[in-house]
Amino acid sequence: MVAYCLAQITVHNPEEYAKYAALAGPAVAKYGGEFLARGGKCVTKEGSVQLRNVVIKFSDFDVAVNFYESTEYQNALSFALADGVSTRNYTIVDGV
């Protein structure tokens, strides 16, 4: 069963966040992920406003978790999580 990674992000430092983006895309590709949404227009109807939304489809839940925990993605993530670079919510969910 497919799985989805759902990320909601507010970028505070675009220059530093670009370092994350440059590494994250190849990591997604390595694990067979497919971007279904990557930024673009959005409106928040409930909850905290996050200005950037990303949805990535993976072949199954374990692959999605392995991607997130991989050395490649954790290396990219270190830039996104650095002090003041971004505020993020990240969820991995089974598809139906």
PDB file of N, CA and C in Angstrom:
ATOM      1  N   MET A   1       0.845  -1.177   0.000  1.00  0.00           N
ATOM      2  CA  MET A   1       0.000   0.000   0.000  1.00  0.00           C
ATOM      3  C   MET A   1       0.893   1.243   0.000  1.00  0.00           C
ATOM      4  N   VAL A   2       0.566   2.221  -0.817  1.00  0.00           N
ATOM      5  CA  VAL A   2       1.367   3.437  -0.895  1.00  0.00           C
ATOM      6  C   VAL A   2       1.328   4.187   0.435  1.00  0.00           C
ATOM      7  N   ALA A   3       2.289   5.068   0.607  1.00  0.00           N
ATOM      8  CA  ALA A   3       2.347   5.940   1.777  1.00  0.00           C
ATOM      9  C   ALA A   3       2.707   7.339   1.310  1.00  0.00           C
ATOM     10  N   TYR A   4       2.339   8.304   2.121  1.00  0.00           N
ATOM     11  CA  TYR A   4       2.584   9.697   1.791  1.00  0.00           C
ATOM     12  C   TYR A   4       3.337  10.389   2.909  1.00  0.00           C
ATOM     13  N   CYS A   5       4.271  11.222   2.523  1.00  0.00           N
ATOM     14  CA  CYS A   5       4.926  12.134   3.457  1.00  0.00           C
ATOM     15  C   CYS A   5       4.276  13.493   3.260  1.00  0.00           C
ATOM     16  N   LEU A   6       3.807  14.065   4.343  1.00  0.00           N
ATOM     17  CA  LEU A   6       3.142  15.361   4.315  1.00  0.00           C
ATOM     18  C   LEU A   6       3.987  16.336   5.123  1.00  0.00           C
ATOM     19  N   ALA A   7       4.471  17.358   4.465  1.00  0.00           N
ATOM     20  CA  ALA A   7       5.292  18.356   5.146  1.00  0.00           C
ATOM     21  C   ALA A   7       4.644  19.718   5.017  1.00  0.00           C
ATOM     22  N   GLN A   8       4.564  20.419   6.133  1.00  0.00           N
ATOM     23  CA  GLN A   8       4.086  21.796   6.152  1.00  0.00           C
ATOM     24  C   GLN A   8       5.227  22.636   6.701  1.00  0.00           C
ATOM     25  N   ILE A   9       5.597  23.658   5.962  1.00  0.00           N
ATOM     26  CA  ILE A   9       6.836  24.376   6.254  1.00  0.00           C
ATOM     27  C   ILE A   9       6.630  25.876   6.121  1.00  0.00           C
ATOM     28  N   THR A  10       7.219  26.615   7.030  1.00  0.00           N
ATOM     29  CA  THR A  10       7.388  28.050   6.862  1.00  0.00           C
ATOM     30  C   THR A  10       8.887  28.303   6.829  1.00  0.00           C
ATOM     31  N   VAL A  11       9.348  28.862   5.732  1.00  0.00           N
ATOM     32  CA  VAL A  11      10.773  29.138   5.544  1.00  0.00           C
ATOM     33  C   VAL A  11      11.075  30.531   6.078  1.00  0.00           C
ATOM     34  N   HIS A  12      12.042  30.610   6.983  1.00  0.00           N
ATOM     35  CA  HIS A  12      12.448  31.884   7.568  1.00  0.00           C
ATOM     36  C   HIS A  12      13.742  32.416   6.957  1.00  0.00           C
ATOM     37  N   ASN A  13      14.552  31.508   6.398  1.00  0.00           N
ATOM     38  CA  ASN A  13      15.837  31.893   5.814  1.00  0.00           C
ATOM     39  C   ASN A  13      15.975  31.168   4.464  1.00  0.00           C
ATOM     40  N   PRO A  14      15.506  31.792   3.379  1.00  0.00           N
ATOM     41  CA  PRO A  14      15.496  31.123   2.070  1.00  0.00           C
ATOM     42  C   PRO A  14      16.877  30.686   1.578  1.00  0.00           C
ATOM     43  N   GLU A  15      17.905  31.453   1.867  1.00  0.00           N
ATOM     44  CA  GLU A  15      19.241  31.091   1.380  1.00  0.00           C
ATOM     45  C   GLU A  15      19.715  29.783   2.014  1.00  0.00           C
ATOM     46  N   GLU A  16      19.541  29.639   3.311  1.00  0.00           N
ATOM     47  CA  GLU A  16      19.951  28.406   3.981  1.00  0.00           C
ATOM     48  C   GLU A  16      19.024  27.255   3.619  1.00  0.00           C
ATOM     49  N   TYR A  17      17.730  27.540   3.464  1.00  0.00           N
ATOM     50  CA  TYR A  17      16.769  26.494   3.118  1.00  0.00           C
ATOM     51  C   TYR A  17      17.057  25.928   1.732  1.00  0.00           C
ATOM     52  N   ALA A  18      17.596  26.725   0.849  1.00  0.00           N
ATOM     53  CA  ALA A  18      17.950  26.253  -0.492  1.00  0.00           C
ATOM     54  C   ALA A  18      18.972  25.114  -0.424  1.00  0.00           C
ATOM     55  N   LYS A  19      19.825  25.116   0.590  1.00  0.00           N
ATOM     56  CA  LYS A  19      20.794  24.021   0.766  1.00  0.00           C
ATOM     57  C   LYS A  19      20.064  22.712   1.051  1.00  0.00           C
ATOM     58  N   TYR A  20      19.015  22.799   1.867  1.00  0.00           N
ATOM     59  CA  TYR A  20      18.178  21.627   2.136  1.00  0.00           C
ATOM     60  C   TYR A  20      17.531  21.134   0.840  1.00  0.00           C
ATOM     61  N   ALA A  21      16.888  22.030   0.115  1.00  0.00           N
ATOM     62  CA  ALA A  21      16.150  21.655  -1.094  1.00  0.00           C
ATOM     63  C   ALA A  21      17.059  20.991  -2.126  1.00  0.00           C
ATOM     64  N   ALA A  22      18.294  21.466  -2.240  1.00  0.00           N
ATOM     65  CA  ALA A  22      19.229  20.902  -3.217  1.00  0.00           C
ATOM     66  C   ALA A  22      19.569  19.451  -2.901  1.00  0.00           C
ATOM     67  N   LEU A  23      19.554  19.074  -1.635  1.00  0.00           N
ATOM     68  CA  LEU A  23      19.875  17.701  -1.234  1.00  0.00           C
ATOM     69  C   LEU A  23      18.636  16.823  -1.083  1.00  0.00           C
ATOM     70  N   ALA A  24      17.512  17.420  -0.711  1.00  0.00           N
ATOM     71  CA  ALA A  24      16.307  16.632  -0.441  1.00  0.00           C
ATOM     72  C   ALA A  24      15.743  15.985  -1.705  1.00  0.00           C
ATOM     73  N   GLY A  25      15.714  16.713  -2.813  1.00  0.00           N
ATOM     74  CA  GLY A  25      15.165  16.168  -4.055  1.00  0.00           C
ATOM     75  C   GLY A  25      15.860  14.884  -4.497  1.00  0.00           C
ATOM     76  N   PRO A  26      17.189  14.858  -4.563  1.00  0.00           N
ATOM     77  CA  PRO A  26      17.872  13.617  -4.930  1.00  0.00           C
ATOM     78  C   PRO A  26      17.630  12.478  -3.934  1.00  0.00           C
ATOM     79  N   ALA A  27      17.481  12.800  -2.648  1.00  0.00           N
ATOM     80  CA  ALA A  27      17.193  11.761  -1.651  1.00  0.00           C
ATOM     81  C   ALA A  27      15.811  11.159  -1.900  1.00  0.00           C
ATOM     82  N   VAL A  28      14.836  11.992  -2.211  1.00  0.00           N
ATOM     83  CA  VAL A  28      13.495  11.505  -2.540  1.00  0.00           C
ATOM     84  C   VAL A  28      13.572  10.567  -3.753  1.00  0.00           C
ATOM     85  N   ALA A  29      14.275  10.982  -4.777  1.00  0.00           N
ATOM     86  CA  ALA A  29      14.397  10.174  -5.994  1.00  0.00           C
ATOM     87  C   ALA A  29      15.067   8.825  -5.708  1.00  0.00           C
ATOM     88  N   LYS A  30      16.088   8.831  -4.870  1.00  0.00           N
ATOM     89  CA  LYS A  30      16.807   7.598  -4.552  1.00  0.00           C
ATOM     90  C   LYS A  30      15.879   6.550  -3.939  1.00  0.00           C
ATOM     91  N   TYR A  31      14.897   6.991  -3.172  1.00  0.00           N
ATOM     92  CA  TYR A  31      13.964   6.080  -2.513  1.00  0.00           C
ATOM     93  C   TYR A  31      12.665   5.898  -3.301  1.00  0.00           C
ATOM     94  N   GLY A  32      12.659   6.345  -4.545  1.00  0.00           N
ATOM     95  CA  GLY A  32      11.519   6.127  -5.423  1.00  0.00           C
ATOM     96  C   GLY A  32      10.325   7.018  -5.135  1.00  0.00           C
ATOM     97  N   GLY A  33      10.561   8.110  -4.405  1.00  0.00           N
ATOM     98  CA  GLY A  33       9.472   9.022  -4.081  1.00  0.00           C
ATOM     99  C   GLY A  33       9.040   9.855  -5.271  1.00  0.00           C
ATOM    100  N   GLU A  34       7.791  10.269  -5.248  1.00  0.00           N
ATOM    101  CA  GLU A  34       7.227  11.112  -6.302  1.00  0.00           C
ATOM    102  C   GLU A  34       6.566  12.318  -5.654  1.00  0.00           C
ATOM    103  N   PHE A  35       7.012  13.515  -6.016  1.00  0.00           N
ATOM    104  CA  PHE A  35       6.396  14.732  -5.498  1.00  0.00           C
ATOM    105  C   PHE A  35       5.017  14.894  -6.129  1.00  0.00           C
ATOM    106  N   LEU A  36       3.991  14.993  -5.300  1.00  0.00           N
ATOM    107  CA  LEU A  36       2.633  15.256  -5.772  1.00  0.00           C
ATOM    108  C   LEU A  36       2.276  16.721  -5.589  1.00  0.00           C
ATOM    109  N   ALA A  37       2.858  17.337  -4.609  1.00  0.00           N
ATOM    110  CA  ALA A  37       2.717  18.781  -4.375  1.00  0.00           C
ATOM    111  C   ALA A  37       4.039  19.257  -3.799  1.00  0.00           C
ATOM    112  N   ARG A  38       4.476  20.415  -4.252  1.00  0.00           N
ATOM    113  CA  ARG A  38       5.762  20.944  -3.787  1.00  0.00           C
ATOM    114  C   ARG A  38       5.681  22.462  -3.842  1.00  0.00           C
ATOM    115  N   GLY A  39       5.113  23.028  -2.782  1.00  0.00           N
ATOM    116  CA  GLY A  39       4.896  24.467  -2.773  1.00  0.00           C
ATOM    117  C   GLY A  39       3.591  24.773  -3.484  1.00  0.00           C
ATOM    118  N   GLY A  40       3.519  25.902  -4.101  1.00  0.00           N
ATOM    119  CA  GLY A  40       2.318  26.279  -4.829  1.00  0.00           C
ATOM    120  C   GLY A  40       1.305  26.973  -3.941  1.00  0.00           C
ATOM    121  N   LYS A  41       0.246  27.396  -4.568  1.00  0.00           N
ATOM    122  CA  LYS A  41      -0.806  28.137  -3.888  1.00  0.00           C
ATOM    123  C   LYS A  41      -1.495  27.237  -2.867  1.00  0.00           C
ATOM    124  N   CYS A  42      -1.803  27.794  -1.697  1.00  0.00           N
ATOM    125  CA  CYS A  42      -2.514  27.043  -0.671  1.00  0.00           C
ATOM    126  C   CYS A  42      -3.315  28.001   0.203  1.00  0.00           C
ATOM    127  N   VAL A  43      -4.277  27.443   0.908  1.00  0.00           N
ATOM    128  CA  VAL A  43      -5.039  28.198   1.893  1.00  0.00           C
ATOM    129  C   VAL A  43      -5.222  27.286   3.104  1.00  0.00           C
ATOM    130  N   THR A  44      -4.962  27.795   4.279  1.00  0.00           N
ATOM    131  CA  THR A  44      -5.128  27.027   5.511  1.00  0.00           C
ATOM    132  C   THR A  44      -6.505  27.316   6.084  1.00  0.00           C
ATOM    133  N   LYS A  45      -7.320  26.295   6.216  1.00  0.00           N
ATOM    134  CA  LYS A  45      -8.675  26.443   6.736  1.00  0.00           C
ATOM    135  C   LYS A  45      -8.744  26.160   8.236  1.00  0.00           C
ATOM    136  N   GLU A  46      -7.821  25.355   8.758  1.00  0.00           N
ATOM    137  CA  GLU A  46      -7.772  25.049  10.181  1.00  0.00           C
ATOM    138  C   GLU A  46      -6.320  24.881  10.591  1.00  0.00           C
ATOM    139  N   GLY A  47      -6.014  25.203  11.840  1.00  0.00           N
ATOM    140  CA  GLY A  47      -4.677  24.983  12.366  1.00  0.00           C
ATOM    141  C   GLY A  47      -3.719  26.111  12.040  1.00  0.00           C
ATOM    142  N   SER A  48      -2.462  25.872  12.384  1.00  0.00           N
ATOM    143  CA  SER A  48      -1.412  26.863  12.182  1.00  0.00           C
ATOM    144  C   SER A  48      -1.103  27.033  10.700  1.00  0.00           C
ATOM    145  N   VAL A  49      -0.863  28.235  10.294  1.00  0.00           N
ATOM    146  CA  VAL A  49      -0.520  28.523   8.903  1.00  0.00           C
ATOM    147  C   VAL A  49       0.939  28.147   8.662  1.00  0.00           C
ATOM    148  N   GLN A  50       1.164  27.308   7.674  1.00  0.00           N
ATOM    149  CA  GLN A  50       2.493  26.998   7.165  1.00  0.00           C
ATOM    150  C   GLN A  50       2.445  27.350   5.686  1.00  0.00           C
ATOM    151  N   LEU A  51       3.389  28.104   5.208  1.00  0.00           N
ATOM    152  CA  LEU A  51       3.287  28.691   3.876  1.00  0.00           C
ATOM    153  C   LEU A  51       3.688  27.773   2.728  1.00  0.00           C
ATOM    154  N   ARG A  52       4.384  26.699   3.028  1.00  0.00           N
ATOM    155  CA  ARG A  52       4.822  25.771   1.976  1.00  0.00           C
ATOM    156  C   ARG A  52       4.339  24.376   2.350  1.00  0.00           C
ATOM    157  N   ASN A  53       3.703  23.697   1.418  1.00  0.00           N
ATOM    158  CA  ASN A  53       3.181  22.356   1.665  1.00  0.00           C
ATOM    159  C   ASN A  53       3.730  21.399   0.623  1.00  0.00           C
ATOM    160  N   VAL A  54       4.156  20.227   1.099  1.00  0.00           N
ATOM    161  CA  VAL A  54       4.757  19.228   0.219  1.00  0.00           C
ATOM    162  C   VAL A  54       4.098  17.882   0.490  1.00  0.00           C
ATOM    163  N   VAL A  55       3.759  17.164  -0.578  1.00  0.00           N
ATOM    164  CA  VAL A  55       3.234  15.807  -0.481  1.00  0.00           C
ATOM    165  C   VAL A  55       4.106  14.927  -1.369  1.00  0.00           C
ATOM    166  N   ILE A  56       4.649  13.857  -0.766  1.00  0.00           N
ATOM    167  CA  ILE A  56       5.508  12.928  -1.502  1.00  0.00           C
ATOM    168  C   ILE A  56       4.900  11.533  -1.392  1.00  0.00           C
ATOM    169  N   LYS A  57       4.758  10.859  -2.509  1.00  0.00           N
ATOM    170  CA  LYS A  57       4.223   9.497  -2.544  1.00  0.00           C
ATOM    171  C   LYS A  57       5.375   8.498  -2.608  1.00  0.00           C
ATOM    172  N   PHE A  58       5.300   7.479  -1.745  1.00  0.00           N
ATOM    173  CA  PHE A  58       6.267   6.376  -1.756  1.00  0.00           C
ATOM    174  C   PHE A  58       5.525   5.062  -1.967  1.00  0.00           C
ATOM    175  N   SER A  59       6.245   4.031  -2.356  1.00  0.00           N
ATOM    176  CA  SER A  59       5.622   2.743  -2.675  1.00  0.00           C
ATOM    177  C   SER A  59       4.959   2.105  -1.464  1.00  0.00           C
ATOM    178  N   ASP A  60       5.500   2.320  -0.267  1.00  0.00           N
ATOM    179  CA  ASP A  60       4.865   1.797   0.942  1.00  0.00           C
ATOM    180  C   ASP A  60       5.397   2.539   2.165  1.00  0.00           C
ATOM    181  N   PHE A  61       4.780   2.255   3.306  1.00  0.00           N
ATOM    182  CA  PHE A  61       5.080   2.955   4.554  1.00  0.00           C
ATOM    183  C   PHE A  61       6.540   2.780   4.963  1.00  0.00           C
ATOM    184  N   ASP A  62       7.044   1.544   4.897  1.00  0.00           N
ATOM    185  CA  ASP A  62       8.426   1.286   5.315  1.00  0.00           C
ATOM    186  C   ASP A  62       9.433   2.051   4.469  1.00  0.00           C
ATOM    187  N   VAL A  63       9.187   2.133   3.176  1.00  0.00           N
ATOM    188  CA  VAL A  63      10.086   2.893   2.299  1.00  0.00           C
ATOM    189  C   VAL A  63      10.068   4.371   2.689  1.00  0.00           C
ATOM    190  N   ALA A  64       8.897   4.906   2.991  1.00  0.00           N
ATOM    191  CA  ALA A  64       8.794   6.310   3.397  1.00  0.00           C
ATOM    192  C   ALA A  64       9.563   6.567   4.687  1.00  0.00           C
ATOM    193  N   VAL A  65       9.441   5.659   5.651  1.00  0.00           N
ATOM    194  CA  VAL A  65      10.179   5.801   6.912  1.00  0.00           C
ATOM    195  C   VAL A  65      11.677   5.665   6.662  1.00  0.00           C
ATOM    196  N   ASN A  66      12.061   4.684   5.841  1.00  0.00           N
ATOM    197  CA  ASN A  66      13.490   4.508   5.524  1.00  0.00           C
ATOM    198  C   ASN A  66      14.059   5.737   4.833  1.00  0.00           C
ATOM    199  N   PHE A  67      13.278   6.336   3.941  1.00  0.00           N
ATOM    200  CA  PHE A  67      13.712   7.576   3.307  1.00  0.00           C
ATOM    201  C   PHE A  67      13.971   8.643   4.367  1.00  0.00           C
ATOM    202  N   TYR A  68      12.994   8.882   5.241  1.00  0.00           N
ATOM    203  CA  TYR A  68      13.129   9.940   6.241  1.00  0.00           C
ATOM    204  C   TYR A  68      14.339   9.700   7.135  1.00  0.00           C
ATOM    205  N   GLU A  69      14.590   8.465   7.498  1.00  0.00           N
ATOM    206  CA  GLU A  69      15.688   8.126   8.403  1.00  0.00           C
ATOM    207  C   GLU A  69      17.029   7.933   7.692  1.00  0.00           C
ATOM    208  N   SER A  70      17.045   8.024   6.377  1.00  0.00           N
ATOM    209  CA  SER A  70      18.272   7.777   5.612  1.00  0.00           C
ATOM    210  C   SER A  70      19.329   8.848   5.882  1.00  0.00           C
ATOM    211  N   THR A  71      20.560   8.455   5.693  1.00  0.00           N
ATOM    212  CA  THR A  71      21.684   9.383   5.838  1.00  0.00           C
ATOM    213  C   THR A  71      21.537  10.557   4.879  1.00  0.00           C
ATOM    214  N   GLU A  72      21.108  10.270   3.649  1.00  0.00           N
ATOM    215  CA  GLU A  72      20.970  11.328   2.644  1.00  0.00           C
ATOM    216  C   GLU A  72      19.957  12.385   3.084  1.00  0.00           C
ATOM    217  N   TYR A  73      18.787  11.921   3.542  1.00  0.00           N
ATOM    218  CA  TYR A  73      17.766  12.893   3.921  1.00  0.00           C
ATOM    219  C   TYR A  73      18.105  13.584   5.234  1.00  0.00           C
ATOM    220  N   GLN A  74      18.662  12.868   6.177  1.00  0.00           N
ATOM    221  CA  GLN A  74      19.043  13.490   7.448  1.00  0.00           C
ATOM    222  C   GLN A  74      20.113  14.555   7.224  1.00  0.00           C
ATOM    223  N   ASN A  75      21.007  14.336   6.276  1.00  0.00           N
ATOM    224  CA  ASN A  75      22.001  15.343   5.928  1.00  0.00           C
ATOM    225  C   ASN A  75      21.317  16.596   5.391  1.00  0.00           C
ATOM    226  N   ALA A  76      20.359  16.418   4.492  1.00  0.00           N
ATOM    227  CA  ALA A  76      19.598  17.554   3.959  1.00  0.00           C
ATOM    228  C   ALA A  76      18.832  18.243   5.078  1.00  0.00           C
ATOM    229  N   LEU A  77      18.188  17.448   5.910  1.00  0.00           N
ATOM    230  CA  LEU A  77      17.341  17.980   6.972  1.00  0.00           C
ATOM    231  C   LEU A  77      18.120  18.833   7.967  1.00  0.00           C
ATOM    232  N   SER A  78      19.397  18.551   8.135  1.00  0.00           N
ATOM    233  CA  SER A  78      20.202  19.341   9.066  1.00  0.00           C
ATOM    234  C   SER A  78      20.208  20.822   8.681  1.00  0.00           C
ATOM    235  N   PHE A  79      20.108  21.126   7.391  1.00  0.00           N
ATOM    236  CA  PHE A  79      20.034  22.520   6.949  1.00  0.00           C
ATOM    237  C   PHE A  79      18.672  23.134   7.258  1.00  0.00           C
ATOM    238  N   ALA A  80      17.600  22.369   7.036  1.00  0.00           N
ATOM    239  CA  ALA A  80      16.243  22.872   7.261  1.00  0.00           C
ATOM    240  C   ALA A  80      15.956  23.089   8.737  1.00  0.00           C
ATOM    241  N   LEU A  81      16.552  22.262   9.596  1.00  0.00           N
ATOM    242  CA  LEU A  81      16.288  22.344  11.029  1.00  0.00           C
ATOM    243  C   LEU A  81      17.269  23.236  11.775  1.00  0.00           C
ATOM    244  N   ALA A  82      18.254  23.762  11.070  1.00  0.00           N
ATOM    245  CA  ALA A  82      19.207  24.664  11.722  1.00  0.00           C
ATOM    246  C   ALA A  82      18.455  25.860  12.308  1.00  0.00           C
ATOM    247  N   ASP A  83      18.981  26.401  13.352  1.00  0.00           N
ATOM    248  CA  ASP A  83      18.336  27.487  14.088  1.00  0.00           C
ATOM    249  C   ASP A  83      17.875  28.615  13.164  1.00  0.00           C
ATOM    250  N   GLY A  84      16.571  28.868  13.169  1.00  0.00           N
ATOM    251  CA  GLY A  84      16.011  29.995  12.438  1.00  0.00           C
ATOM    252  C   GLY A  84      15.763  29.785  10.959  1.00  0.00           C
ATOM    253  N   VAL A  85      16.028  28.602  10.429  1.00  0.00           N
ATOM    254  CA  VAL A  85      15.875  28.375   8.987  1.00  0.00           C
ATOM    255  C   VAL A  85      14.423  28.100   8.607  1.00  0.00           C
ATOM    256  N   SER A  86      13.739  27.224   9.350  1.00  0.00           N
ATOM    257  CA  SER A  86      12.346  26.908   9.017  1.00  0.00           C
ATOM    258  C   SER A  86      11.614  26.354  10.232  1.00  0.00           C
ATOM    259  N   THR A  87      10.298  26.422  10.143  1.00  0.00           N
ATOM    260  CA  THR A  87       9.406  25.771  11.095  1.00  0.00           C
ATOM    261  C   THR A  87       8.664  24.708  10.305  1.00  0.00           C
ATOM    262  N   ARG A  88       8.610  23.471  10.825  1.00  0.00           N
ATOM    263  CA  ARG A  88       8.093  22.358  10.020  1.00  0.00           C
ATOM    264  C   ARG A  88       7.199  21.432  10.827  1.00  0.00           C
ATOM    265  N   ASN A  89       6.225  20.851  10.151  1.00  0.00           N
ATOM    266  CA  ASN A  89       5.468  19.680  10.608  1.00  0.00           C
ATOM    267  C   ASN A  89       5.706  18.616   9.542  1.00  0.00           C
ATOM    268  N   TYR A  90       5.924  17.371   9.969  1.00  0.00           N
ATOM    269  CA  TYR A  90       6.204  16.315   9.008  1.00  0.00           C
ATOM    270  C   TYR A  90       5.495  15.046   9.479  1.00  0.00           C
ATOM    271  N   THR A  91       4.680  14.473   8.595  1.00  0.00           N
ATOM    272  CA  THR A  91       3.911  13.279   8.932  1.00  0.00           C
ATOM    273  C   THR A  91       4.047  12.254   7.815  1.00  0.00           C
ATOM    274  N   ILE A  92       4.163  10.981   8.200  1.00  0.00           N
ATOM    275  CA  ILE A  92       4.143   9.891   7.241  1.00  0.00           C
ATOM    276  C   ILE A  92       2.849   9.112   7.498  1.00  0.00           C
ATOM    277  N   VAL A  93       2.080   8.882   6.436  1.00  0.00           N
ATOM    278  CA  VAL A  93       0.771   8.245   6.592  1.00  0.00           C
ATOM    279  C   VAL A  93       0.550   7.191   5.504  1.00  0.00           C
ATOM    280  N   ASP A  94      -0.055   6.060   5.893  1.00  0.00           N
ATOM    281  CA  ASP A  94      -0.440   5.043   4.929  1.00  0.00           C
ATOM    282  C   ASP A  94      -1.527   5.560   4.013  1.00  0.00           C
ATOM    283  N   GLY A  95      -1.475   5.170   2.764  1.00  0.00           N
ATOM    284  CA  GLY A  95      -2.537   5.499   1.822  1.00  0.00           C
ATOM    285  C   GLY A  95      -3.686   4.513   1.947  1.00  0.00           C
ATOM    286  N   VAL A  96      -4.733   4.737   1.193  1.00  0.00           N
ATOM    287  CA  VAL A  96      -5.885   3.819   1.192  1.00  0.00           C
ATOM    288  C   VAL A  96      -6.065   3.209  -0.180  1.00  0.00           C
TER     289      VAL A  96
END
